[in-house]
Amino acid sequence: MSSRRTASEAFEKVPTVVFTTSSEAAAALAREVRELIEQKNAKGRPAVLGMATGSTPVPFYRELIRLHKEEGLSFKNVHTFNLDEYYGLEPTHPESYARFMADQLFDHIDIPKENIHIPSGTVPGDRVFAHCRDYEDSIDKLGGVDLQILGIGRTGHIGFNEPGSSRDSLTRRITLDRITRQDAAADFRGEQNVPHFAITMGVGTILRARKLVLMAWGENKAGIVAKAVEGEVTDAISASFLQEHSDARFFLDTGAASELTRLKLPWLVGPVSWTPQETQRAVCWQSARLGRPVLKLVDEDYNENGLSDLLSEQGPAYQLNIRIFNRLQHTITGWPGGKPDADDTYRPERAQPFPKRVLVFSPEPQDALIAIGGTIDRLREQGHTVKLVALTSGSLRVPDAAADNFASTLLELSMTDSKPAQWAEQKSYSQSLLNIITEKGEFGEDPPVLRRLKALILRGELRDAAASVGLSSKEITFMDLPFYEAGRYRRFKTSKADADAVHACIKDFRPHQIYVTGDAADPSSVPSLTYKLIREALANCSKDDWIGACTMWLYRSKEKALEPHEIDMSLPLSPAQLDRKRRAMSCFQSLSSLEQNMPITNQNTAKLYDSLGLAEYEAMEAFQRARAGA
Ligand code: F6R
């Protein structure tokens, strides 16, 4: 794919290639790496690659391994320099970048060990400066980095160059930003366990590479990517410095590109085919920009804001406004399962059949309740059969403290009971659990019994939370999908066993309605992986008689909220319902700050509807319609 600038990319200050999926992008980059290695090796020179860690490069590393195993690509004459390492972690620590690189790439290719360079996380404090200087020197001795691979953090960091890193900064020890530590919290089972420091190549070090490719996937990254690509060069966003490099490119999937002007406001960069959705997007954008409700927009507004072709095609403004207003109005319903005995024509969901069998998929136990607890409440209240399916155990999120609490309480109970002999087994069991927690230490991997206990703790939290929206434990299914049990965050890999389990779950229940999330998420995330499993399972049900009548509603868990033109159904929540939802959320002790913000997201959706000129509600849960059939 070419990265030459076109008119539609006028706002972009660095060449940016948008791929349909992350796998396509990863494959394209792997092909470039292959050419680079072959060209350099043909000249008898080693290729020098700059490597990144995190979830983003995982599909790229899988493709490199495939090229090695299936197509004979050799890494014998390749040298690598990693961007960074957590300071304080041994190379054997499960979350160290040394271990990550071994697991994800180096152990599967023929690169000589001595060609691998990763900053040390354990160099003593008084040697850090010299270590960093040596790291710079060894890059220079090999003639510099030929191609540097980069990801981007939500702070806009490249490597771990957090906001404030200067254009000329070199390899050094830095303090991690709060947002970066929050993003790593699930990996380390709690923010409190995430190291505070890291050693990272500097912005200046990175920019010395001859070529740079920054990859980003999923809507979570869309906002920061747009700032880095279209905004000013600033040390507040270190990725923006790529604009100053003569051979830097961004490789994005459509989710990560979704805030770029060419995708978000395409009429500003060229002719647009005015589909109903695109029309709604333009009208809502204009209303928000002018701070005026849809019904008060006038012809001049359209003409003066680059929408004269829309006006000439679908105007006058008065009629266009009414059409869009009605469309928005029709998305609002208090009846997510359809309203019995009502005219369906303008309702998002049909009345029949009634009651419906509704399947709500939650990637991790907490996701669905947090995102659409109000809808679940309403569906159940209106008589539908709701089955909430927690696809994975979520045990990796549960902090040691929760397991410690449980074991300590059990131990205390066993000692305070009047018949201690009867409690002997519980006593030794709780003691052995406490020993396991102490022995494995803060960062050690959880043995199976501890993971099991953590999963059960989360089950209990989900049961409590579900009860506050009226769901009994009989209505909850825990699937504990195997990919989650065998993996770690940012590098999970699903298999046939996962696909079969999801398929069986859907086939048995024969749902009339499915609620699901993950379509726009980072492809390595649990919501995205489970979304793919569900789509695959539905494709396998495509010949079943029930599938044609099954509707599917997408919700957003942690990604950016749906925008008005993407919303097909919007469920208003009263202040009391929002409070119930907050109470449900408070049952989960392991929530990240992103999830805790969900009620605010729901309130923002309501404010948006209000500002467009629709009724003013306290909060709204929003959905996009998707096809259940393949
Ligand atoms: C890691 C690194 C970081 C990550 C960034 C995104 O070596 O350099 O800049 O690329 O934090 O992380 P993921 O890919 O996990 O979203």
CSV table of N, CA and C in Angstrom, one decimal, residues 385-470:
chain,number,residue,atom,x,y,z
A,385,THR,N,-36.3,-13.1,29.1
A,385,THR,CA,-35.4,-14.0,29.7
A,385,THR,C,-33.9,-13.6,29.4
A,386,VAL,N,-33.2,-13.1,30.4
A,386,VAL,CA,-31.9,-12.6,30.2
A,386,VAL,C,-30.9,-13.6,30.7
A,387,LYS,N,-29.9,-13.9,29.9
A,387,LYS,CA,-28.8,-14.7,30.3
A,387,LYS,C,-27.5,-13.9,30.2
A,388,LEU,N,-26.8,-13.7,31.3
A,388,LEU,CA,-25.6,-12.9,31.3
A,388,LEU,C,-24.4,-13.9,31.3
A,389,VAL,N,-23.6,-13.8,30.2
A,389,VAL,CA,-22.5,-14.8,30.1
A,389,VAL,C,-21.2,-14.1,30.3
A,390,ALA,N,-20.5,-14.5,31.4
A,390,ALA,CA,-19.2,-13.9,31.7
A,390,ALA,C,-18.2,-14.9,30.9
A,391,LEU,N,-17.6,-14.4,29.9
A,391,LEU,CA,-16.9,-15.2,29.0
A,391,LEU,C,-15.5,-15.7,29.6
A,392,THR,N,-14.9,-14.8,30.3
A,392,THR,CA,-13.6,-15.2,30.9
A,392,THR,C,-13.7,-15.0,32.4
A,393,SER,N,-12.8,-15.6,33.1
A,393,SER,CA,-12.9,-15.5,34.6
A,393,SER,C,-12.4,-14.1,35.1
A,394,GLY,N,-11.6,-13.4,34.4
A,394,GLY,CA,-11.1,-12.1,34.8
A,394,GLY,C,-10.2,-12.2,36.0
A,395,SER,N,-9.7,-13.4,36.3
A,395,SER,CA,-8.9,-13.6,37.6
A,395,SER,C,-7.6,-12.8,37.6
A,396,LEU,N,-7.1,-12.6,36.4
A,396,LEU,CA,-5.8,-11.9,36.3
A,396,LEU,C,-5.8,-10.4,36.9
A,397,ARG,N,-7.0,-9.9,36.9
A,397,ARG,CA,-7.2,-8.6,37.4
A,397,ARG,C,-7.3,-8.5,38.9
A,398,VAL,N,-7.6,-9.6,39.6
A,398,VAL,CA,-7.9,-9.5,41.0
A,398,VAL,C,-6.6,-9.4,41.8
A,399,PRO,N,-6.5,-8.4,42.6
A,399,PRO,CA,-5.2,-8.2,43.4
A,399,PRO,C,-5.0,-9.2,44.5
A,400,ASP,N,-3.8,-9.5,44.8
A,400,ASP,CA,-3.5,-10.4,45.9
A,400,ASP,C,-4.2,-10.1,47.2
A,401,ALA,N,-4.4,-8.8,47.4
A,401,ALA,CA,-5.0,-8.4,48.7
A,401,ALA,C,-6.4,-9.0,48.8
A,402,ALA,N,-7.1,-9.2,47.7
A,402,ALA,CA,-8.5,-9.7,47.8
A,402,ALA,C,-8.4,-11.2,48.3
A,403,ALA,N,-7.4,-12.0,47.7
A,403,ALA,CA,-7.2,-13.4,48.1
A,403,ALA,C,-6.8,-13.5,49.5
A,404,ASP,N,-5.9,-12.6,49.9
A,404,ASP,CA,-5.4,-12.5,51.2
A,404,ASP,C,-6.5,-12.3,52.2
A,405,ASN,N,-7.4,-11.4,51.9
A,405,ASN,CA,-8.5,-11.1,52.8
A,405,ASN,C,-9.4,-12.3,53.0
A,406,PHE,N,-9.7,-13.0,51.9
A,406,PHE,CA,-10.5,-14.2,52.0
A,406,PHE,C,-9.8,-15.2,52.9
A,407,ALA,N,-8.5,-15.5,52.6
A,407,ALA,CA,-7.8,-16.6,53.4
A,407,ALA,C,-7.7,-16.1,54.8
A,408,SER,N,-7.4,-14.9,55.1
A,408,SER,CA,-7.3,-14.4,56.5
A,408,SER,C,-8.6,-14.5,57.2
A,409,THR,N,-9.7,-14.2,56.6
A,409,THR,CA,-11.0,-14.3,57.3
A,409,THR,C,-11.3,-15.8,57.6
A,410,LEU,N,-11.0,-16.6,56.6
A,410,LEU,CA,-11.3,-18.1,56.8
A,410,LEU,C,-10.4,-18.6,58.0
A,411,LEU,N,-9.2,-18.1,58.0
A,411,LEU,CA,-8.3,-18.6,59.1
A,411,LEU,C,-8.8,-18.1,60.5
A,412,GLU,N,-9.2,-16.9,60.5
A,412,GLU,CA,-9.7,-16.3,61.8
A,412,GLU,C,-10.9,-17.0,62.2
A,413,LEU,N,-11.8,-17.3,61.3
A,413,LEU,CA,-13.1,-18.0,61.6
A,413,LEU,C,-12.7,-19.4,62.2
A,414,SER,N,-11.8,-20.1,61.5
A,414,SER,CA,-11.4,-21.4,62.0
A,414,SER,C,-10.9,-21.4,63.4
A,415,MET,N,-10.3,-20.3,63.8
A,415,MET,CA,-9.7,-20.2,65.1
A,415,MET,C,-10.6,-19.7,66.2
A,416,THR,N,-11.7,-19.0,65.8
A,416,THR,CA,-12.6,-18.4,66.8
A,416,THR,C,-13.8,-19.3,67.1
A,417,ASP,N,-14.0,-20.3,66.2
A,417,ASP,CA,-15.2,-21.2,66.4
A,417,ASP,C,-15.0,-22.0,67.7
A,418,SER,N,-16.1,-22.4,68.3
A,418,SER,CA,-16.0,-23.1,69.6
A,418,SER,C,-15.6,-24.5,69.4
A,419,LYS,N,-15.7,-25.1,68.2
A,419,LYS,CA,-15.2,-26.5,68.0
A,419,LYS,C,-14.0,-26.5,67.0
A,420,PRO,N,-12.9,-26.0,67.4
A,420,PRO,CA,-11.8,-25.8,66.5
A,420,PRO,C,-11.4,-27.1,65.7
A,421,ALA,N,-11.6,-28.3,66.3
A,421,ALA,CA,-11.2,-29.5,65.6
A,421,ALA,C,-11.9,-29.7,64.3
A,422,GLN,N,-13.2,-29.3,64.3
A,422,GLN,CA,-14.0,-29.4,63.1
A,422,GLN,C,-13.5,-28.5,61.9
A,423,TRP,N,-12.7,-27.5,62.3
A,423,TRP,CA,-12.2,-26.5,61.3
A,423,TRP,C,-10.8,-26.8,60.9
A,424,ALA,N,-10.2,-27.9,61.3
A,424,ALA,CA,-8.8,-28.2,61.1
A,424,ALA,C,-8.5,-28.1,59.6
A,425,GLU,N,-9.3,-28.6,58.7
A,425,GLU,CA,-9.0,-28.6,57.3
A,425,GLU,C,-9.0,-27.2,56.7
A,426,GLN,N,-10.1,-26.4,57.2
A,426,GLN,CA,-10.2,-25.1,56.7
A,426,GLN,C,-9.0,-24.3,57.1
A,427,LYS,N,-8.5,-24.6,58.4
A,427,LYS,CA,-7.4,-23.8,58.9
A,427,LYS,C,-6.1,-24.1,58.1
A,428,SER,N,-5.9,-25.4,57.8
A,428,SER,CA,-4.7,-25.6,57.1
A,428,SER,C,-4.8,-25.1,55.6
A,429,TYR,N,-6.0,-25.2,55.1
A,429,TYR,CA,-6.2,-24.7,53.7
A,429,TYR,C,-5.9,-23.2,53.6
A,430,SER,N,-6.5,-22.4,54.6
A,430,SER,CA,-6.3,-21.0,54.5
A,430,SER,C,-4.9,-20.6,54.8
A,431,GLN,N,-4.2,-21.4,55.7
A,431,GLN,CA,-2.8,-21.1,55.9
A,431,GLN,C,-2.0,-21.4,54.7
A,432,SER,N,-2.3,-22.5,54.0
A,432,SER,CA,-1.5,-22.8,52.8
A,432,SER,C,-1.7,-21.7,51.7
A,433,LEU,N,-2.9,-21.2,51.6
A,433,LEU,CA,-3.2,-20.1,50.7
A,433,LEU,C,-2.3,-18.8,51.0
A,434,LEU,N,-2.3,-18.5,52.3
A,434,LEU,CA,-1.5,-17.3,52.8
A,434,LEU,C,0.0,-17.6,52.5
A,435,ASN,N,0.4,-18.8,52.7
A,435,ASN,CA,1.8,-19.1,52.4
A,435,ASN,C,2.1,-18.9,50.9
A,436,ILE,N,1.2,-19.4,50.0
A,436,ILE,CA,1.4,-19.2,48.6
A,436,ILE,C,1.5,-17.8,48.2
A,437,ILE,N,0.7,-16.9,48.8
A,437,ILE,CA,0.7,-15.5,48.5
A,437,ILE,C,2.0,-14.9,48.9
A,438,THR,N,2.5,-15.3,50.1
A,438,THR,CA,3.7,-14.7,50.6
A,438,THR,C,4.9,-15.2,49.7
A,439,GLU,N,4.9,-16.5,49.5
A,439,GLU,CA,6.1,-17.0,48.8
A,439,GLU,C,6.2,-16.5,47.3
A,440,LYS,N,5.1,-16.4,46.7
A,440,LYS,CA,5.2,-15.9,45.3
A,440,LYS,C,5.6,-14.5,45.2
A,441,GLY,N,5.4,-13.7,46.3
A,441,GLY,CA,5.8,-12.3,46.3
A,441,GLY,C,4.9,-11.5,45.4
A,442,GLU,N,5.2,-10.2,45.5
A,442,GLU,CA,4.3,-9.2,44.8
A,442,GLU,C,4.2,-9.4,43.3
A,443,PHE,N,5.3,-9.8,42.7
A,443,PHE,CA,5.2,-9.9,41.2
A,443,PHE,C,5.1,-11.3,40.6
A,444,GLY,N,5.3,-12.3,41.5
A,444,GLY,CA,5.3,-13.7,41.0
A,444,GLY,C,4.0,-14.1,40.3
A,445,GLU,N,4.1,-15.2,39.6
A,445,GLU,CA,2.9,-15.7,38.9
A,445,GLU,C,2.0,-16.5,39.8
A,446,ASP,N,0.7,-16.3,39.7
A,446,ASP,CA,-0.2,-17.0,40.5
A,446,ASP,C,-0.3,-18.5,40.2
A,447,PRO,N,-0.1,-19.4,41.2
A,447,PRO,CA,-0.3,-20.8,40.9
A,447,PRO,C,-1.8,-21.1,40.7
A,448,PRO,N,-2.2,-22.2,40.1
A,448,PRO,CA,-3.6,-22.4,39.7
A,448,PRO,C,-4.6,-22.2,40.8
A,449,VAL,N,-4.2,-22.7,42.0
A,449,VAL,CA,-5.2,-22.6,43.1
A,449,VAL,C,-5.5,-21.1,43.4
A,450,LEU,N,-4.5,-20.3,43.3
A,450,LEU,CA,-4.7,-18.9,43.6
A,450,LEU,C,-5.5,-18.2,42.5
A,451,ARG,N,-5.3,-18.6,41.3
A,451,ARG,CA,-6.1,-18.1,40.2
A,451,ARG,C,-7.5,-18.5,40.3
A,452,ARG,N,-7.7,-19.7,40.8
A,452,ARG,CA,-9.1,-20.2,41.0
A,452,ARG,C,-9.8,-19.4,42.0
A,453,LEU,N,-9.1,-19.2,43.1
A,453,LEU,CA,-9.7,-18.4,44.2
A,453,LEU,C,-10.0,-17.0,43.7
A,454,LYS,N,-9.1,-16.4,43.0
A,454,LYS,CA,-9.4,-15.0,42.5
A,454,LYS,C,-10.6,-15.0,41.6
A,455,ALA,N,-10.7,-16.1,40.7
A,455,ALA,CA,-11.8,-16.1,39.8
A,455,ALA,C,-13.1,-16.2,40.6
A,456,LEU,N,-13.1,-17.0,41.7
A,456,LEU,CA,-14.3,-17.1,42.5
A,456,LEU,C,-14.6,-15.8,43.2
A,457,ILE,N,-13.6,-15.1,43.6
A,457,ILE,CA,-13.9,-13.8,44.3
A,457,ILE,C,-14.6,-12.9,43.3
A,458,LEU,N,-14.1,-12.9,42.0
A,458,LEU,CA,-14.8,-12.0,41.0
A,458,LEU,C,-16.2,-12.5,40.7
A,459,ARG,N,-16.4,-13.9,40.7
A,459,ARG,CA,-17.7,-14.4,40.5
A,459,ARG,C,-18.7,-13.8,41.6
A,460,GLY,N,-18.2,-13.8,42.8
A,460,GLY,CA,-19.0,-13.3,43.9
A,460,GLY,C,-19.3,-11.8,43.7
A,461,GLU,N,-18.3,-11.1,43.3
A,461,GLU,CA,-18.6,-9.6,43.0
A,461,GLU,C,-19.6,-9.5,41.9
A,462,LEU,N,-19.5,-10.3,40.9
A,462,LEU,CA,-20.5,-10.2,39.8
A,462,LEU,C,-21.9,-10.5,40.3
A,463,ARG,N,-22.0,-11.6,41.1
A,463,ARG,CA,-23.3,-12.0,41.6
A,463,ARG,C,-23.9,-10.8,42.4
A,464,ASP,N,-23.1,-10.2,43.2
A,464,ASP,CA,-23.6,-9.1,44.0
A,464,ASP,C,-24.1,-7.9,43.1
A,465,ALA,N,-23.2,-7.6,42.2
A,465,ALA,CA,-23.5,-6.5,41.3
A,465,ALA,C,-24.8,-6.8,40.5
A,466,ALA,N,-24.9,-8.0,40.0
A,466,ALA,CA,-26.0,-8.4,39.1
A,466,ALA,C,-27.3,-8.3,40.0
A,467,ALA,N,-27.2,-8.7,41.2
A,467,ALA,CA,-28.4,-8.6,42.1
A,467,ALA,C,-28.9,-7.2,42.2
A,468,SER,N,-28.0,-6.2,42.1
A,468,SER,CA,-28.6,-4.9,42.2
A,468,SER,C,-29.3,-4.4,41.0
A,469,VAL,N,-29.1,-5.1,39.9
A,469,VAL,CA,-30.0,-4.8,38.7
A,469,VAL,C,-31.0,-6.0,38.5
A,470,GLY,N,-31.3,-6.7,39.6
A,470,GLY,CA,-32.3,-7.7,39.5
A,470,GLY,C,-32.0,-9.0,38.9
